């Protein structure tokens, strides 16, 4: 009997879709991928004649025009920008051989992590929009090298969450107080790992890619007492290759790590994506992140153009120029919060599919450009602001107030904060070393009616009450940013939104 190539291809893709759905169930029987999360949009049902589209993709024997190659390159640069960003972060960490602090930055070998012991240093420039609400950790995953064990110590009543994302910056693990996670050992595995799970592993989480990132975030109050109290539990946060797992909780005294001088901090985020290198890196990136359902044609199109440009320097240069144009006109404008997101009252904005972007290419790239590595919305809800109540750009030449009415701060099971960033979405040193206000602050002053007014301005208020609630503004344009950790229903369903940012007289 003669086989039908189109039918075989269709059968293979049907089988692949079935396997993809099955892989959403991890070795312990729980959901282990972002695709299986209820936060992710479900794939649309196939069209009635979808099999007609499953014939072989672009014919490599066909000559294509340089204009078409430019078009594909421009599109690919936009939607694959976050993937290449993560890929290059992994390459950077692949050079690290020990746990240490390099200036304000954390270093760790691949498949391990390093913890801070206090809030992030204001000079940090590797990840835009850091926060000073939690103590961070950071490690890059190389699950093609080894599965990874990540430890969860007993945090007691302290808020905690581990952000664990794949190459697409989609979350594939649910580890945190809001998830009811218990102390123990959790296993992170790549898409092709199917060995026996060792005894003592609480749960297995499967990534859709071999490259990923783990970032524990542990709440800390802004008091000397809590900064001392948190140190012991931090020592139990570790990540290591499966070969090092012995069923016993390991510990490391992070405060004793080597400290070396770092490079002078720049003004903007470290650059991770370069148009000149993008198309050389893209084949490896796409191989690490297999197409989601419906992306097969998108991938085939890009790979066909890359193949055509391999021995055509003029076409390759045209693609690079197209990428530069896309960077300038499409990607860079998304650094500004006011240019994307769900538009809310008083010029605030938010998104609802953070770390579960799926095929929402626009939002994924916008978030990756402006504030990459956000938590899932049931873990942390984010609200962004560039403008005052009248629609004018926030700037240190003016003074502002943000007033939360009585019982009107973000409704949360965890805690909340209002952070401030300069025009590059980073902290700038100020006289009182304050970059956010919220639950962690124990000296905020409420008005007689129970409301809370935050005073956002560059100069120190003369009034003692205003000074207690002062959020120092950096020079020039700046942005405000509300985080609601473990948000309650009003935050999630949109019935609560932040108050206006009023220009003070």
Coordinates of C-alpha atoms in Angstrom, one line a residue:
X1 CA 0.0 0.0 0.0
X2 CA 1.3 3.5 -0.9
X3 CA 1.4 5.9 2.0
X4 CA -0.1 9.4 1.7
X5 CA 2.5 12.0 2.9
X6 CA -0.2 14.6 3.7
X7 CA -2.2 12.1 5.7
X8 CA 0.9 10.9 7.6
X9 CA 1.8 14.5 8.4
X10 CA -1.7 15.2 9.6
X11 CA -1.7 12.1 11.8
X12 CA 1.7 13.0 13.2
X13 CA 0.5 16.5 14.2
X14 CA -2.6 15.1 15.7
X15 CA -0.5 12.7 17.7
X16 CA 1.8 15.5 18.7
X17 CA -1.1 17.6 19.9
X18 CA -2.3 14.6 22.0
X19 CA 1.2 14.2 23.4
X20 CA 1.4 17.9 24.2
X21 CA -1.8 17.7 26.1
X22 CA -0.7 14.6 27.9
X23 CA 2.6 16.2 28.9
X24 CA 0.7 18.9 30.8
X25 CA 0.3 16.3 33.5
X26 CA 3.5 15.9 35.5
X27 CA 4.9 12.8 37.1
X28 CA 3.0 13.3 40.3
X29 CA -0.3 13.6 38.5
X30 CA -0.5 17.4 38.8
X31 CA -0.4 20.1 36.1
X32 CA 3.1 20.9 35.2
X33 CA 3.0 23.3 32.3
X34 CA 1.8 26.8 31.6
X35 CA -0.3 25.5 28.7
X36 CA -2.4 23.5 31.2
X37 CA -2.9 26.4 33.5
X38 CA -6.4 27.9 33.7
X39 CA -4.6 31.2 33.2
X40 CA -3.8 30.3 29.6
X41 CA -6.2 30.8 26.7
X42 CA -7.1 27.4 25.2
X43 CA -6.2 26.8 21.6
X44 CA -8.9 27.5 19.1
X45 CA -10.6 24.5 17.5
X46 CA -9.2 23.6 14.1
X47 CA -11.0 24.8 11.0
X48 CA -13.1 22.2 9.1
X49 CA -10.5 21.8 6.4
X50 CA -7.4 22.3 8.5
X51 CA -5.7 19.2 7.0
X52 CA -5.2 21.2 3.8
X53 CA -2.8 23.4 5.6
X54 CA -0.6 20.5 6.8
X55 CA 1.1 19.8 3.5
X56 CA 4.8 20.5 3.5
X57 CA 5.7 24.1 4.3
X58 CA 7.7 26.5 2.1
X59 CA 9.4 24.8 -0.8
X60 CA 13.1 25.4 -0.2
X61 CA 13.7 25.1 -4.0
X62 CA 11.8 28.2 -4.7
X63 CA 13.6 31.5 -5.0
X64 CA 12.2 34.2 -2.7
X65 CA 12.6 37.9 -2.9
X66 CA 14.7 40.1 -0.6
X67 CA 11.6 42.1 0.2
X68 CA 9.8 39.0 1.4
X69 CA 12.8 38.0 3.5
X70 CA 12.8 41.5 5.1
X71 CA 9.1 41.1 5.9
X72 CA 9.5 37.8 7.6
X73 CA 12.6 39.0 9.5
X74 CA 10.8 42.1 10.8
X75 CA 7.9 39.9 12.0
X76 CA 10.2 37.3 13.6
X77 CA 12.3 39.9 15.4
X78 CA 9.2 41.2 17.1
X79 CA 7.6 37.9 18.3
X80 CA 10.8 36.0 19.1
X81 CA 12.5 39.0 20.9
X82 CA 11.6 37.7 24.4
X83 CA 12.9 34.2 23.5
X84 CA 16.2 35.5 22.3
X85 CA 16.4 37.7 25.4
X86 CA 16.1 34.6 27.6
X87 CA 18.5 32.6 25.4
X88 CA 21.2 35.2 25.9
X89 CA 20.7 35.4 29.6
X90 CA 21.4 31.7 29.7
X91 CA 24.5 32.2 27.6
X92 CA 25.7 34.8 30.1
X93 CA 25.1 32.5 33.1
X94 CA 26.9 29.6 31.3
X95 CA 30.2 31.5 32.0
X96 CA 29.7 31.5 35.8
X97 CA 31.5 28.9 37.8
X98 CA 30.6 29.8 41.3
X99 CA 28.1 31.5 43.5
X100 CA 29.1 35.1 44.1
X101 CA 28.1 38.7 44.1
X102 CA 29.5 40.8 41.2
X103 CA 28.7 44.4 42.3
X104 CA 24.9 44.5 42.7
X105 CA 24.4 41.3 40.5
X106 CA 23.9 37.7 41.4
X107 CA 26.0 35.0 39.7
X108 CA 25.5 31.2 39.8
X109 CA 26.4 28.3 37.5
X110 CA 23.7 27.0 35.3
X111 CA 21.0 24.9 37.1
X112 CA 21.9 26.6 40.4
X113 CA 20.8 29.9 42.0
X114 CA 22.2 32.6 44.2
X115 CA 20.1 34.5 46.8
X116 CA 20.4 38.0 48.0
X117 CA 20.3 38.6 51.7
X118 CA 18.5 42.0 51.6
X119 CA 16.6 44.1 49.1
X120 CA 18.0 44.5 45.6
X121 CA 20.8 47.1 45.2
X122 CA 19.5 50.2 43.6
X123 CA 22.4 50.0 41.1
X124 CA 21.1 46.7 39.6
X125 CA 20.6 47.0 35.8
X126 CA 20.1 43.5 34.6
X127 CA 16.3 43.3 35.0
X128 CA 14.1 46.4 34.6
X129 CA 11.6 47.2 37.3
X130 CA 13.1 45.4 40.3
X131 CA 11.3 45.7 43.6
X132 CA 12.3 46.3 47.2
X133 CA 9.5 44.4 48.7
X134 CA 11.1 40.9 48.6
X135 CA 14.5 39.3 48.8
X136 CA 15.4 37.9 45.4
X137 CA 17.2 34.9 44.1
X138 CA 18.1 34.1 40.6
X139 CA 19.3 31.1 38.5
X140 CA 19.2 30.1 34.9
X141 CA 17.9 26.6 33.9
X142 CA 19.6 24.3 31.4
X143 CA 17.3 21.3 31.6
X144 CA 18.9 19.7 28.6
X145 CA 22.0 19.3 30.8
X146 CA 20.2 18.0 33.8
X147 CA 16.8 18.0 35.6
X148 CA 17.0 20.4 38.6
X149 CA 15.9 20.0 42.2
X150 CA 14.7 23.2 43.9
X151 CA 14.3 23.3 47.7
X152 CA 11.5 24.9 49.6
X153 CA 12.3 25.4 53.3
X154 CA 9.6 26.1 55.9
X155 CA 8.8 29.8 55.5
X156 CA 6.3 29.8 58.4
X157 CA 3.9 32.7 58.0
X158 CA 6.1 34.6 55.7
X159 CA 4.9 35.3 52.1
X160 CA 6.9 33.6 49.4
X161 CA 6.7 32.6 45.8
X162 CA 9.1 31.0 43.4
X163 CA 8.9 32.4 39.8
X164 CA 9.9 29.6 37.4
X165 CA 9.5 30.3 33.7
X166 CA 10.4 28.7 30.4
X167 CA 12.2 30.3 27.3
X168 CA 8.9 32.1 26.4
X169 CA 8.7 33.6 29.9
X170 CA 5.6 31.5 30.6
X171 CA 5.3 30.0 34.0
X172 CA 5.5 26.2 34.2
X173 CA 5.5 25.7 38.0
X174 CA 3.3 26.8 40.8
X175 CA 5.3 27.2 43.9
X176 CA 4.3 29.7 46.6
X177 CA 2.2 30.4 49.7
X178 CA -0.9 31.1 47.5
X179 CA -0.6 27.6 46.0
X180 CA -0.4 25.8 49.3
X181 CA 3.0 24.5 48.5
X182 CA 4.7 22.6 51.3
X183 CA 8.3 22.5 52.4
X184 CA 10.3 19.9 50.4
X185 CA 12.0 19.1 47.2
X186 CA 10.6 19.9 43.7
X187 CA 11.9 18.6 40.4
X188 CA 12.1 20.7 37.3
X189 CA 12.5 18.7 34.1
X190 CA 12.7 19.4 30.4
X191 CA 10.3 18.4 27.6
X192 CA 12.1 15.2 26.8
X193 CA 13.0 13.8 30.3
X194 CA 11.1 10.6 31.2
X195 CA 13.3 8.9 33.7
X196 CA 12.2 7.6 37.1
X197 CA 11.4 10.2 39.7
X198 CA 13.5 9.8 42.9
X199 CA 11.9 9.1 46.2
X200 CA 11.2 12.2 48.3
X201 CA 10.4 14.5 45.4
X202 CA 7.1 16.3 46.3
X203 CA 6.2 17.2 42.8
X204 CA 7.5 17.4 39.2
X205 CA 7.1 20.4 36.9
X206 CA 7.8 20.0 33.2
X207 CA 9.0 22.9 31.1
X208 CA 8.1 23.2 27.4
X209 CA 11.7 24.3 26.7
X210 CA 15.1 23.3 28.1
X211 CA 16.0 27.0 28.9
X212 CA 14.3 28.7 31.7
X213 CA 14.8 30.8 34.8
X214 CA 14.0 30.4 38.5
X215 CA 13.6 33.5 40.8
X216 CA 12.5 33.0 44.4
X217 CA 10.9 36.0 46.0
X218 CA 10.6 36.2 49.8
X219 CA 8.8 39.0 51.6
X220 CA 10.7 41.1 54.0
X221 CA 9.5 44.0 56.2
X222 CA 11.6 47.1 56.1
X223 CA 12.8 46.8 59.7
X224 CA 16.1 45.8 61.2
X225 CA 14.4 43.1 63.1
X226 CA 12.9 41.4 60.1
X227 CA 16.1 41.8 58.1
X228 CA 17.8 39.7 60.8
X229 CA 14.9 37.2 61.1
X230 CA 14.8 36.3 57.5
X231 CA 18.4 35.3 57.2
X232 CA 18.0 31.7 58.6
X233 CA 15.3 30.7 56.2
X234 CA 17.2 32.1 53.2
X235 CA 19.9 29.6 53.7
X236 CA 17.5 26.7 52.9
X237 CA 16.7 28.1 49.4
X238 CA 18.8 26.1 46.9
X239 CA 18.7 24.7 43.4
X240 CA 21.0 22.0 42.1
X241 CA 21.3 19.3 39.4
X242 CA 19.4 16.1 40.1
X243 CA 22.7 14.2 40.6
X244 CA 23.3 16.2 43.7
X245 CA 20.0 15.2 45.3
X246 CA 20.3 12.9 48.3
X247 CA 16.9 13.6 50.1
X248 CA 18.4 15.8 52.7
X249 CA 17.8 19.6 52.8
X250 CA 21.0 21.4 51.9
X251 CA 21.9 24.9 53.2
X252 CA 24.3 27.6 52.2
X253 CA 25.3 30.8 54.0
X254 CA 24.6 33.3 51.3
X255 CA 26.1 36.2 53.4
X256 CA 29.5 34.5 53.1
X257 CA 29.7 34.4 49.4
X258 CA 32.6 36.1 47.6
X259 CA 32.0 39.7 46.6
X260 CA 33.8 41.1 43.6
X261 CA 33.6 44.6 42.0
X262 CA 31.1 44.8 39.2
X263 CA 31.1 46.9 36.0
X264 CA 30.0 50.5 36.5
X265 CA 26.2 50.6 36.3
X266 CA 24.7 52.0 33.1
X267 CA 21.5 53.9 32.9
X268 CA 19.5 51.4 30.9
X269 CA 18.8 47.7 31.2
X270 CA 21.6 45.5 30.1
X271 CA 21.1 44.8 26.4
X272 CA 20.2 41.2 25.7
X273 CA 19.0 41.3 22.0
X274 CA 21.0 42.5 19.1
X275 CA 19.7 42.7 15.5
X276 CA 23.2 41.8 14.2
X277 CA 23.2 38.5 16.0
X278 CA 19.5 37.7 16.1
X279 CA 19.2 35.5 13.0
X280 CA 22.4 33.6 13.9
X281 CA 20.9 32.7 17.3
X282 CA 17.3 32.2 16.1
X283 CA 17.6 28.5 14.9
X284 CA 18.9 27.3 18.3
X285 CA 16.2 29.4 20.0
X286 CA 13.4 27.9 18.0
X287 CA 14.7 24.4 18.4
X288 CA 14.6 24.9 22.2
X289 CA 11.0 26.2 22.1
X290 CA 9.0 23.9 19.8
X291 CA 6.0 25.5 18.1
X292 CA 2.8 25.8 20.1
X293 CA -0.3 24.5 18.4
X294 CA -0.9 26.6 15.3
X295 CA 2.7 27.9 15.2
X296 CA 4.0 25.2 12.9
X297 CA 3.6 27.4 9.7
X298 CA 5.1 30.4 11.5
X299 CA 8.2 28.4 12.4
X300 CA 8.5 26.8 8.9
X301 CA 8.3 30.2 7.3
X302 CA 11.1 31.7 9.4
X303 CA 13.4 28.7 9.0
X304 CA 12.9 28.7 5.2
X305 CA 14.0 32.3 5.0
X306 CA 17.0 31.7 7.3
X307 CA 18.0 28.9 5.0
X308 CA 17.7 31.1 1.9
X309 CA 19.8 33.8 3.6
X310 CA 22.5 31.5 4.7
X311 CA 24.5 31.9 1.5
X312 CA 23.2 35.2 0.5
X313 CA 25.0 38.0 2.3
X314 CA 22.9 40.7 0.7
X315 CA 19.6 39.1 1.9
X316 CA 21.1 38.5 5.3
X317 CA 22.1 42.2 5.7
X318 CA 18.6 43.3 4.5
X319 CA 17.1 41.1 7.2
X320 CA 19.3 42.7 9.8
X321 CA 18.3 46.2 8.7
X322 CA 14.7 45.1 8.9
X323 CA 15.3 43.9 12.5
X324 CA 16.8 47.2 13.4
X325 CA 13.8 49.0 12.0
X326 CA 11.5 46.7 14.0
X327 CA 13.5 47.4 17.1
X328 CA 13.2 51.1 16.7
X329 CA 9.6 51.3 15.5
X330 CA 7.9 48.3 17.1
X331 CA 9.8 47.0 20.2
X332 CA 11.3 50.2 21.7
X333 CA 8.0 52.1 22.0
X334 CA 6.7 49.3 24.1
X335 CA 9.1 50.2 26.9
X336 CA 6.6 52.9 27.8
X337 CA 3.8 51.5 29.9
X338 CA 1.2 53.9 28.4
X339 CA 1.7 52.3 25.0
X340 CA 0.1 48.9 25.8
X341 CA -2.0 47.1 28.3
X342 CA -5.6 47.1 29.4
X343 CA -6.5 50.7 29.9
X344 CA -8.0 51.5 33.4
X345 CA -9.4 54.7 35.0
X346 CA -7.0 57.5 35.7
X347 CA -4.5 56.4 33.0
X348 CA -3.4 53.3 34.9
X349 CA -3.0 50.1 32.9
X350 CA -2.5 46.4 33.6
X351 CA -2.4 43.0 31.9
X352 CA -4.1 39.7 32.9
X353 CA -2.1 37.0 31.2
X354 CA 1.3 37.7 32.6
X355 CA 3.7 34.7 32.6
X356 CA 1.0 32.9 30.6
X357 CA 1.2 34.6 27.3
X358 CA 0.8 31.6 25.0
X359 CA 0.5 33.1 21.5
X360 CA -0.2 36.7 22.6
X361 CA 3.0 37.9 20.9
X362 CA 2.3 41.6 21.4
X363 CA 1.9 41.4 25.2
X364 CA 4.7 39.0 25.7
X365 CA 7.2 41.3 23.9
X366 CA 5.8 44.5 25.5
X367 CA 6.2 43.0 29.0
X368 CA 9.7 41.6 28.1
X369 CA 10.8 45.0 26.9
X370 CA 9.4 47.1 29.8
X371 CA 9.5 44.8 32.9
X372 CA 10.4 41.2 32.0
X373 CA 9.9 38.3 34.5
X374 CA 6.5 39.1 36.0
X375 CA 4.6 36.6 38.2
X376 CA 1.4 35.0 37.3
X377 CA -1.7 37.2 38.1
X378 CA -2.9 35.0 40.9
X379 CA 0.6 35.4 42.5
X380 CA 1.2 39.1 41.8
X381 CA -1.0 41.6 40.0
X382 CA 0.7 44.7 38.4
X383 CA -0.6 48.2 37.6
X384 CA 1.5 50.6 35.6
X385 CA 1.5 54.4 35.4
X386 CA 3.3 57.0 33.3
X387 CA 0.8 59.9 33.6
X388 CA -0.9 62.1 36.1
X389 CA -4.7 62.4 36.4
X390 CA -4.8 65.0 33.7
X391 CA -2.8 62.8 31.3
X392 CA 0.5 64.7 31.6
X393 CA 3.8 62.8 31.9
X394 CA 5.0 62.3 35.5
X395 CA 8.1 64.4 36.0
X396 CA 10.1 65.5 39.0
X397 CA 9.5 69.2 38.3
X398 CA 6.1 68.6 39.8
X399 CA 4.8 67.3 43.1
X400 CA 2.1 64.6 43.2
X401 CA -0.2 62.8 45.7
X402 CA -1.7 59.3 45.6
X403 CA -4.5 58.9 48.1
X404 CA -5.9 55.5 49.0
X405 CA -9.3 56.0 50.8
X406 CA -9.9 54.2 54.0
X407 CA -9.8 50.4 53.4
X408 CA -8.9 51.3 49.8
X409 CA -5.4 50.0 49.5
X410 CA -5.1 46.9 47.2
X411 CA -7.1 44.0 48.6
X412 CA -4.6 41.2 49.1
X413 CA -4.0 38.1 51.0
X414 CA -0.2 38.9 50.9
X415 CA 0.9 42.5 50.8
X416 CA 1.0 45.5 48.4
X417 CA 3.4 48.2 47.4
X418 CA 3.7 51.4 45.3
X419 CA 7.2 51.6 43.6
X420 CA 8.8 54.4 41.7
X421 CA 11.2 54.1 38.8
X422 CA 13.2 56.6 36.7
X423 CA 12.7 57.0 33.0
X424 CA 14.7 53.8 32.4
X425 CA 12.6 51.7 34.9
X426 CA 15.3 51.5 37.5
X427 CA 15.9 52.9 41.0
X428 CA 18.0 56.0 41.6
X429 CA 19.6 56.6 45.0
X430 CA 17.8 59.0 47.3
X431 CA 18.5 60.5 50.7
X432 CA 16.2 58.1 52.6
X433 CA 16.9 55.0 50.6
X434 CA 13.2 54.5 49.9
X435 CA 12.0 53.2 46.5
X436 CA 8.5 51.9 47.4
X437 CA 5.9 52.2 50.1
X438 CA 3.3 49.8 51.3
X439 CA 2.7 47.0 53.7
X440 CA 6.4 46.6 54.5
X441 CA 6.5 50.1 55.9
X442 CA 5.5 50.3 59.6
X443 CA 5.8 54.1 59.9
X444 CA 3.3 55.4 57.3
X445 CA 0.8 57.9 58.7
X446 CA -2.9 57.7 58.1
X447 CA -5.2 60.7 58.0
X448 CA -8.0 61.2 60.5
X449 CA -10.5 59.6 58.1
X450 CA -8.3 56.5 57.7
X451 CA -7.1 57.4 54.2
X452 CA -3.4 57.0 53.2
X453 CA -1.8 59.7 51.1
X454 CA 1.6 59.1 49.5
X455 CA 3.6 62.2 48.6
X456 CA 5.6 61.7 45.4
X457 CA 8.1 64.5 44.9
X458 CA 11.8 65.1 44.5
X459 CA 12.2 67.5 47.5
X460 CA 11.8 66.3 51.1
X461 CA 8.5 67.5 52.6
X462 CA 8.7 70.0 55.4
X463 CA 5.7 68.5 57.2
X464 CA 6.5 65.5 59.4
X465 CA 3.4 63.5 58.3
X466 CA 4.1 64.1 54.7
X467 CA 7.7 63.2 55.2
X468 CA 6.7 59.9 56.8
X469 CA 4.7 59.1 53.6
X470 CA 7.3 60.5 51.2
X471 CA 8.2 58.5 48.0
X472 CA 11.2 60.4 46.6
X473 CA 11.0 61.0 42.9
X474 CA 14.1 60.7 40.7
X475 CA 15.1 63.5 38.4
X476 CA 13.2 63.8 35.2
X477 CA 10.4 61.6 33.9
X478 CA 9.4 58.7 36.1
X479 CA 6.8 55.9 36.4
X480 CA 4.8 54.5 39.3
X481 CA 4.0 50.8 39.7
X482 CA 1.6 49.0 42.0
X483 CA 2.1 45.4 43.0
X484 CA -0.6 43.4 44.7
X485 CA 0.9 40.2 46.1
X486 CA -1.6 37.2 46.3
X487 CA -4.4 39.5 45.2
X488 CA -8.0 39.1 46.3
X489 CA -11.0 38.9 43.9
X490 CA -11.6 42.7 43.5
X491 CA -8.0 43.1 42.1
X492 CA -8.4 40.1 39.8
X493 CA -11.8 40.9 38.4
X494 CA -11.0 44.6 37.9
X495 CA -13.5 46.0 40.5
X496 CA -10.5 47.5 42.3
X497 CA -8.1 49.8 40.4
X498 CA -5.5 52.3 41.7
X499 CA -6.5 55.9 42.6
X500 CA -5.4 58.9 40.4
X501 CA -2.0 60.5 40.6
X502 CA -2.9 64.1 41.4
X503 CA -0.6 67.0 40.7
X504 CA -0.2 69.0 43.9
X505 CA -0.8 72.7 43.8

